[in-house]
Amino acid sequence: PFAWVLVTLDGADTAILHALDAPGPEAVRTGMRVRVRWAADRIGAITDIACFEPHEGAADAADAGAAPHDGVFADAVTGIVAEARLDYTYSPGRAQTAYINALSERKTVGERCPSCRKVYVPPRGACPTCGVATTDQVEVGPAGTVTTYCIVNIKARNLDIEVPYVYAHIALDGAGLALHGRIGGIPYDQVRMGLRVEPVWTEGGRHPDHYRPTGEPDADYDAYKELI
Ligand SMILES: [Zn+2]
């Protein structure tokens, strides 16, 4: 056994929640003095505090703010139910805003890393490999290549698509990584790696409803093997 305790560190105005090495309820009381037990390996993170332990010999704090209890835990609070509400404004950032705005014109815009030249679609504003901001906007597609896919046999709730259907990784022409989308306009068992596809938009849609075959010859494996 151990205890969860709120500890107000000397000099602090607020308490932190942490574990206290205590063999049982009788070993814990409000106002008791405790000290940090440091982890064997310290790396400069909160995990450096292995736990707290009783500070033997130190007098209890007189003004702990709560009356010491008698060690009887019959009325211990074991849980509370609280309503919570979270209001937030989602800001997708510069790169994704440009991506979303371009989609409204039925264009797909990625961003190229100035270092490794990879074109990210959708763009996140930075290249995670090189750690630099991506700034060059590059229109990709509209056609692309199926790099890999799965056949979906389980109907999703609130999704009016007959099963089985194919969900695929699609490398749009010019993109440095694949995005995913549904493949339509072809029997599910004829979809294949290398299949050339193009987006199909529906009225008022903010993104392609699905992708359908273009009728072009399949792409060479070498052309998309890095994008699977
Ligand atoms: Zn890069």
CSV table of C-alpha atoms and ligand atoms in Angstrom, one decimal:
chain,number,residue,atom,x,y,z
A,1,PRO,CA,0.0,0.0,0.0
A,2,PHE,CA,0.9,3.6,-0.5
A,3,ALA,CA,-1.0,6.9,-0.2
A,4,TRP,CA,-2.0,9.6,-2.6
A,5,VAL,CA,-1.4,12.9,-0.9
A,6,LEU,CA,-1.5,16.5,-1.6
A,7,VAL,CA,1.9,18.0,-0.6
A,8,THR,CA,2.5,21.7,-0.1
A,9,LEU,CA,6.2,22.1,-0.6
A,10,ASP,CA,7.8,24.6,1.8
A,11,GLY,CA,7.6,28.0,0.1
A,12,ALA,CA,4.8,27.0,-2.3
A,13,ASP,CA,1.3,28.3,-2.3
A,14,THR,CA,-0.3,25.3,-3.9
A,15,ALA,CA,-0.1,21.6,-3.4
A,16,ILE,CA,1.0,18.9,-5.8
A,17,LEU,CA,-0.5,15.4,-5.9
A,18,HIS,CA,2.0,12.7,-5.4
A,19,ALA,CA,2.5,9.3,-3.9
A,20,LEU,CA,3.6,8.9,-0.2
A,21,ASP,CA,5.3,5.7,0.9
A,22,ALA,CA,2.9,4.7,3.7
A,23,PRO,CA,2.3,1.1,4.9
A,24,GLY,CA,-1.3,1.9,5.8
A,25,PRO,CA,-3.9,4.6,6.8
A,26,GLU,CA,-2.5,4.9,10.3
A,27,ALA,CA,0.8,6.2,8.8
A,28,VAL,CA,-0.8,9.2,7.1
A,29,ARG,CA,-2.2,12.3,8.7
A,30,THR,CA,-2.8,15.9,7.5
A,31,GLY,CA,-0.1,18.2,8.7
A,32,MET,CA,2.6,15.5,8.7
A,33,ARG,CA,6.0,16.6,7.4
A,34,VAL,CA,7.2,14.7,4.4
A,35,ARG,CA,10.2,14.9,2.1
A,36,VAL,CA,11.1,13.9,-1.4
A,37,ARG,CA,12.5,10.5,-2.1
A,38,TRP,CA,14.6,11.0,-5.2
A,39,ALA,CA,14.7,8.5,-8.0
A,40,ALA,CA,18.0,6.5,-8.4
A,41,ASP,CA,18.5,8.1,-11.9
A,42,ARG,CA,17.7,11.8,-12.1
A,43,ILE,CA,17.2,13.4,-15.5
A,44,GLY,CA,15.7,16.7,-14.7
A,45,ALA,CA,12.1,15.8,-15.0
A,46,ILE,CA,9.2,15.4,-12.6
A,47,THR,CA,9.9,11.7,-12.6
A,48,ASP,CA,13.0,12.5,-10.6
A,49,ILE,CA,10.7,12.5,-7.6
A,50,ALA,CA,10.2,8.8,-6.9
A,51,CYS,CA,7.6,9.5,-4.2
A,52,PHE,CA,7.4,11.3,-0.9
A,53,GLU,CA,8.3,9.7,2.4
A,54,PRO,CA,7.5,10.6,6.0
A,55,HIS,CA,10.1,13.0,7.4
A,56,GLU,CA,10.7,11.4,10.7
A,57,GLY,CA,11.5,13.6,13.6
A,58,ALA,CA,10.0,16.7,12.0
A,59,ALA,CA,7.2,18.3,14.0
A,60,ASP,CA,3.8,18.4,12.2
A,61,ALA,CA,3.0,21.7,10.6
A,62,ALA,CA,0.8,23.7,12.9
A,63,ASP,CA,-1.0,25.6,10.2
A,64,ALA,CA,-1.6,22.8,7.7
A,65,GLY,CA,-5.0,24.3,6.9
A,66,ALA,CA,-6.9,21.1,7.7
A,67,ALA,CA,-7.5,19.6,11.0
A,68,PRO,CA,-5.6,16.4,11.6
A,69,HIS,CA,-7.9,13.5,11.5
A,70,ASP,CA,-8.0,10.5,13.8
A,71,GLY,CA,-6.9,7.9,11.3
A,72,VAL,CA,-10.5,6.5,10.9
A,73,PHE,CA,-11.3,6.3,7.2
A,74,ALA,CA,-14.9,5.1,7.4
A,75,ASP,CA,-16.0,8.3,5.7
A,76,ALA,CA,-13.1,8.5,3.3
A,77,VAL,CA,-14.1,10.2,0.0
A,78,THR,CA,-13.3,7.6,-2.7
A,79,GLY,CA,-14.7,9.5,-5.7
A,80,ILE,CA,-16.5,12.6,-6.8
A,81,VAL,CA,-18.7,13.3,-9.8
A,82,ALA,CA,-18.3,16.7,-11.3
A,83,GLU,CA,-19.7,18.1,-14.5
A,84,ALA,CA,-17.1,19.6,-16.8
A,85,ARG,CA,-17.5,21.8,-19.8
A,86,LEU,CA,-14.8,22.6,-22.3
A,87,ASP,CA,-15.1,25.4,-24.7
A,88,TYR,CA,-12.4,25.8,-27.3
A,89,THR,CA,-11.6,27.4,-30.6
A,90,TYR,CA,-9.7,25.2,-33.0
A,91,SER,CA,-7.1,27.1,-35.0
A,92,PRO,CA,-5.6,24.8,-37.6
A,93,GLY,CA,-2.6,27.1,-38.2
A,94,ARG,CA,-1.2,28.6,-41.3
A,95,ALA,CA,-0.4,25.5,-43.3
A,96,GLN,CA,-3.6,23.7,-42.6
A,97,THR,CA,-5.7,26.8,-43.2
A,98,ALA,CA,-4.2,27.1,-46.7
A,99,TYR,CA,-4.8,23.4,-47.2
A,100,ILE,CA,-8.5,23.7,-46.2
A,101,ASN,CA,-9.0,26.9,-48.2
A,102,ALA,CA,-7.6,25.2,-51.3
A,103,LEU,CA,-9.9,22.3,-50.8
A,104,SER,CA,-12.8,24.6,-51.1
A,105,GLU,CA,-11.6,25.3,-54.6
A,106,ARG,CA,-11.2,21.6,-55.2
A,107,LYS,CA,-7.4,21.9,-55.1
A,108,THR,CA,-5.0,20.0,-52.9
A,109,VAL,CA,-2.1,22.0,-51.7
A,110,GLY,CA,0.8,20.6,-49.8
A,111,GLU,CA,4.0,22.2,-48.5
A,112,ARG,CA,7.6,21.3,-49.5
A,113,CYS,CA,10.4,21.0,-47.0
A,114,PRO,CA,13.2,23.3,-48.1
A,115,SER,CA,15.7,20.8,-46.8
A,116,CYS,CA,14.7,17.3,-47.9
A,117,ARG,CA,12.2,18.5,-50.6
A,118,LYS,CA,9.5,16.2,-49.4
A,119,VAL,CA,6.0,17.5,-50.1
A,120,TYR,CA,3.7,17.1,-47.1
A,121,VAL,CA,0.0,16.6,-47.8
A,122,PRO,CA,-1.9,17.6,-45.7
A,123,PRO,CA,0.8,20.1,-44.5
A,124,ARG,CA,1.5,20.5,-40.8
A,125,GLY,CA,3.7,23.5,-41.2
A,126,ALA,CA,7.0,21.8,-40.5
A,127,CYS,CA,9.0,18.8,-41.6
A,128,PRO,CA,9.2,16.4,-38.7
A,129,THR,CA,12.3,14.8,-40.2
A,130,CYS,CA,14.4,17.9,-40.7
A,131,GLY,CA,12.8,20.0,-38.0
A,132,VAL,CA,12.4,23.1,-40.2
A,133,ALA,CA,9.3,25.1,-41.3
A,134,THR,CA,7.8,24.2,-44.6
A,135,THR,CA,6.9,27.3,-46.6
A,136,ASP,CA,6.7,26.5,-50.3
A,137,GLN,CA,3.1,25.7,-51.2
A,138,VAL,CA,2.8,23.1,-53.9
A,139,GLU,CA,-0.4,22.0,-55.6
A,140,VAL,CA,-0.5,18.2,-55.9
A,141,GLY,CA,-2.8,15.8,-57.8
A,142,PRO,CA,-5.5,15.8,-58.6
A,143,ALA,CA,-4.8,12.3,-59.7
A,144,GLY,CA,-2.8,9.8,-57.7
A,145,THR,CA,-1.7,6.2,-57.2
A,146,VAL,CA,-3.1,3.6,-54.8
A,147,THR,CA,-0.1,2.6,-52.8
A,148,THR,CA,-1.8,0.1,-50.5
A,149,TYR,CA,-5.4,-0.6,-49.4
A,150,CYS,CA,-7.7,-2.6,-47.3
A,151,ILE,CA,-11.1,-4.0,-48.0
A,152,VAL,CA,-13.7,-2.9,-45.4
A,153,ASN,CA,-16.3,-5.5,-44.5
A,154,ILE,CA,-17.7,-3.9,-41.4
A,155,LYS,CA,-20.3,-1.3,-41.8
A,156,ALA,CA,-19.5,1.9,-39.9
A,157,ARG,CA,-22.2,3.5,-37.8
A,158,ASN,CA,-23.6,6.7,-39.4
A,159,LEU,CA,-21.8,5.9,-42.6
A,160,ASP,CA,-24.0,5.2,-45.6
A,161,ILE,CA,-21.6,3.1,-47.6
A,162,GLU,CA,-22.3,-0.4,-48.7
A,163,VAL,CA,-19.8,-3.0,-47.7
A,164,PRO,CA,-17.4,-4.3,-48.8
A,165,TYR,CA,-15.6,-1.3,-50.0
A,166,VAL,CA,-12.0,-0.3,-50.3
A,167,TYR,CA,-10.1,2.2,-48.2
A,168,ALA,CA,-6.7,3.1,-49.7
A,169,HIS,CA,-3.5,5.0,-49.2
A,170,ILE,CA,-3.3,7.3,-52.2
A,171,ALA,CA,-0.2,9.1,-53.2
A,172,LEU,CA,-1.4,12.2,-55.1
A,173,ASP,CA,0.9,13.1,-58.0
A,174,GLY,CA,3.7,15.3,-56.6
A,175,ALA,CA,3.0,14.5,-52.9
A,176,GLY,CA,5.7,13.1,-50.7
A,177,LEU,CA,3.4,10.9,-48.6
A,178,ALA,CA,0.1,9.2,-49.1
A,179,LEU,CA,-3.3,10.3,-47.7
A,180,HIS,CA,-6.2,8.0,-47.4
A,181,GLY,CA,-9.5,7.8,-49.1
A,182,ARG,CA,-12.2,5.5,-50.3
A,183,ILE,CA,-12.0,3.9,-53.7
A,184,GLY,CA,-15.2,3.7,-55.8
A,185,GLY,CA,-16.3,3.2,-59.4
A,186,ILE,CA,-14.6,-0.2,-59.5
A,187,PRO,CA,-15.5,-3.6,-57.9
A,188,TYR,CA,-13.7,-3.9,-54.6
A,189,ASP,CA,-11.9,-7.0,-55.6
A,190,GLN,CA,-10.3,-5.3,-58.6
A,191,VAL,CA,-8.6,-2.5,-56.7
A,192,ARG,CA,-4.8,-3.1,-56.7
A,193,MET,CA,-1.6,-1.4,-55.7
A,194,GLY,CA,-0.5,1.0,-58.5
A,195,LEU,CA,-4.1,1.7,-59.6
A,196,ARG,CA,-4.3,5.3,-60.9
A,197,VAL,CA,-7.2,7.2,-59.4
A,198,GLU,CA,-8.7,10.7,-59.4
A,199,PRO,CA,-10.9,12.5,-56.9
A,200,VAL,CA,-14.7,12.6,-57.2
A,201,TRP,CA,-16.3,15.6,-55.6
A,202,THR,CA,-19.9,15.9,-54.5
A,203,GLU,CA,-22.0,19.0,-54.6
A,204,GLY,CA,-21.0,21.2,-51.6
A,205,GLY,CA,-18.3,18.7,-50.5
A,206,ARG,CA,-15.3,20.1,-48.7
A,207,HIS,CA,-13.2,17.2,-49.6
A,208,PRO,CA,-13.3,14.4,-52.3
A,209,ASP,CA,-16.1,12.0,-51.6
A,210,HIS,CA,-14.0,9.2,-53.0
A,211,TYR,CA,-11.5,8.4,-55.7
A,212,ARG,CA,-12.2,6.5,-58.9
A,213,PRO,CA,-10.0,4.9,-61.5
A,214,THR,CA,-8.6,7.2,-64.2
A,215,GLY,CA,-8.2,4.4,-66.8
A,216,GLU,CA,-4.5,5.1,-67.1
A,217,PRO,CA,-2.1,2.2,-67.0
A,218,ASP,CA,-1.1,1.2,-63.5
A,219,ALA,CA,1.9,3.0,-62.0
A,220,ASP,CA,5.2,1.2,-61.7
A,221,TYR,CA,5.9,-0.2,-58.2
A,222,ASP,CA,9.2,1.8,-58.2
A,223,ALA,CA,7.2,5.0,-58.6
A,224,TYR,CA,5.4,4.7,-55.3
A,225,LYS,CA,7.3,2.1,-53.2
A,226,GLU,CA,8.5,4.8,-50.9
A,227,LEU,CA,4.9,6.0,-50.3
A,228,ILE,CA,3.2,2.9,-49.1
B,1,ZN,ZN,12.6,17.7,-44.5
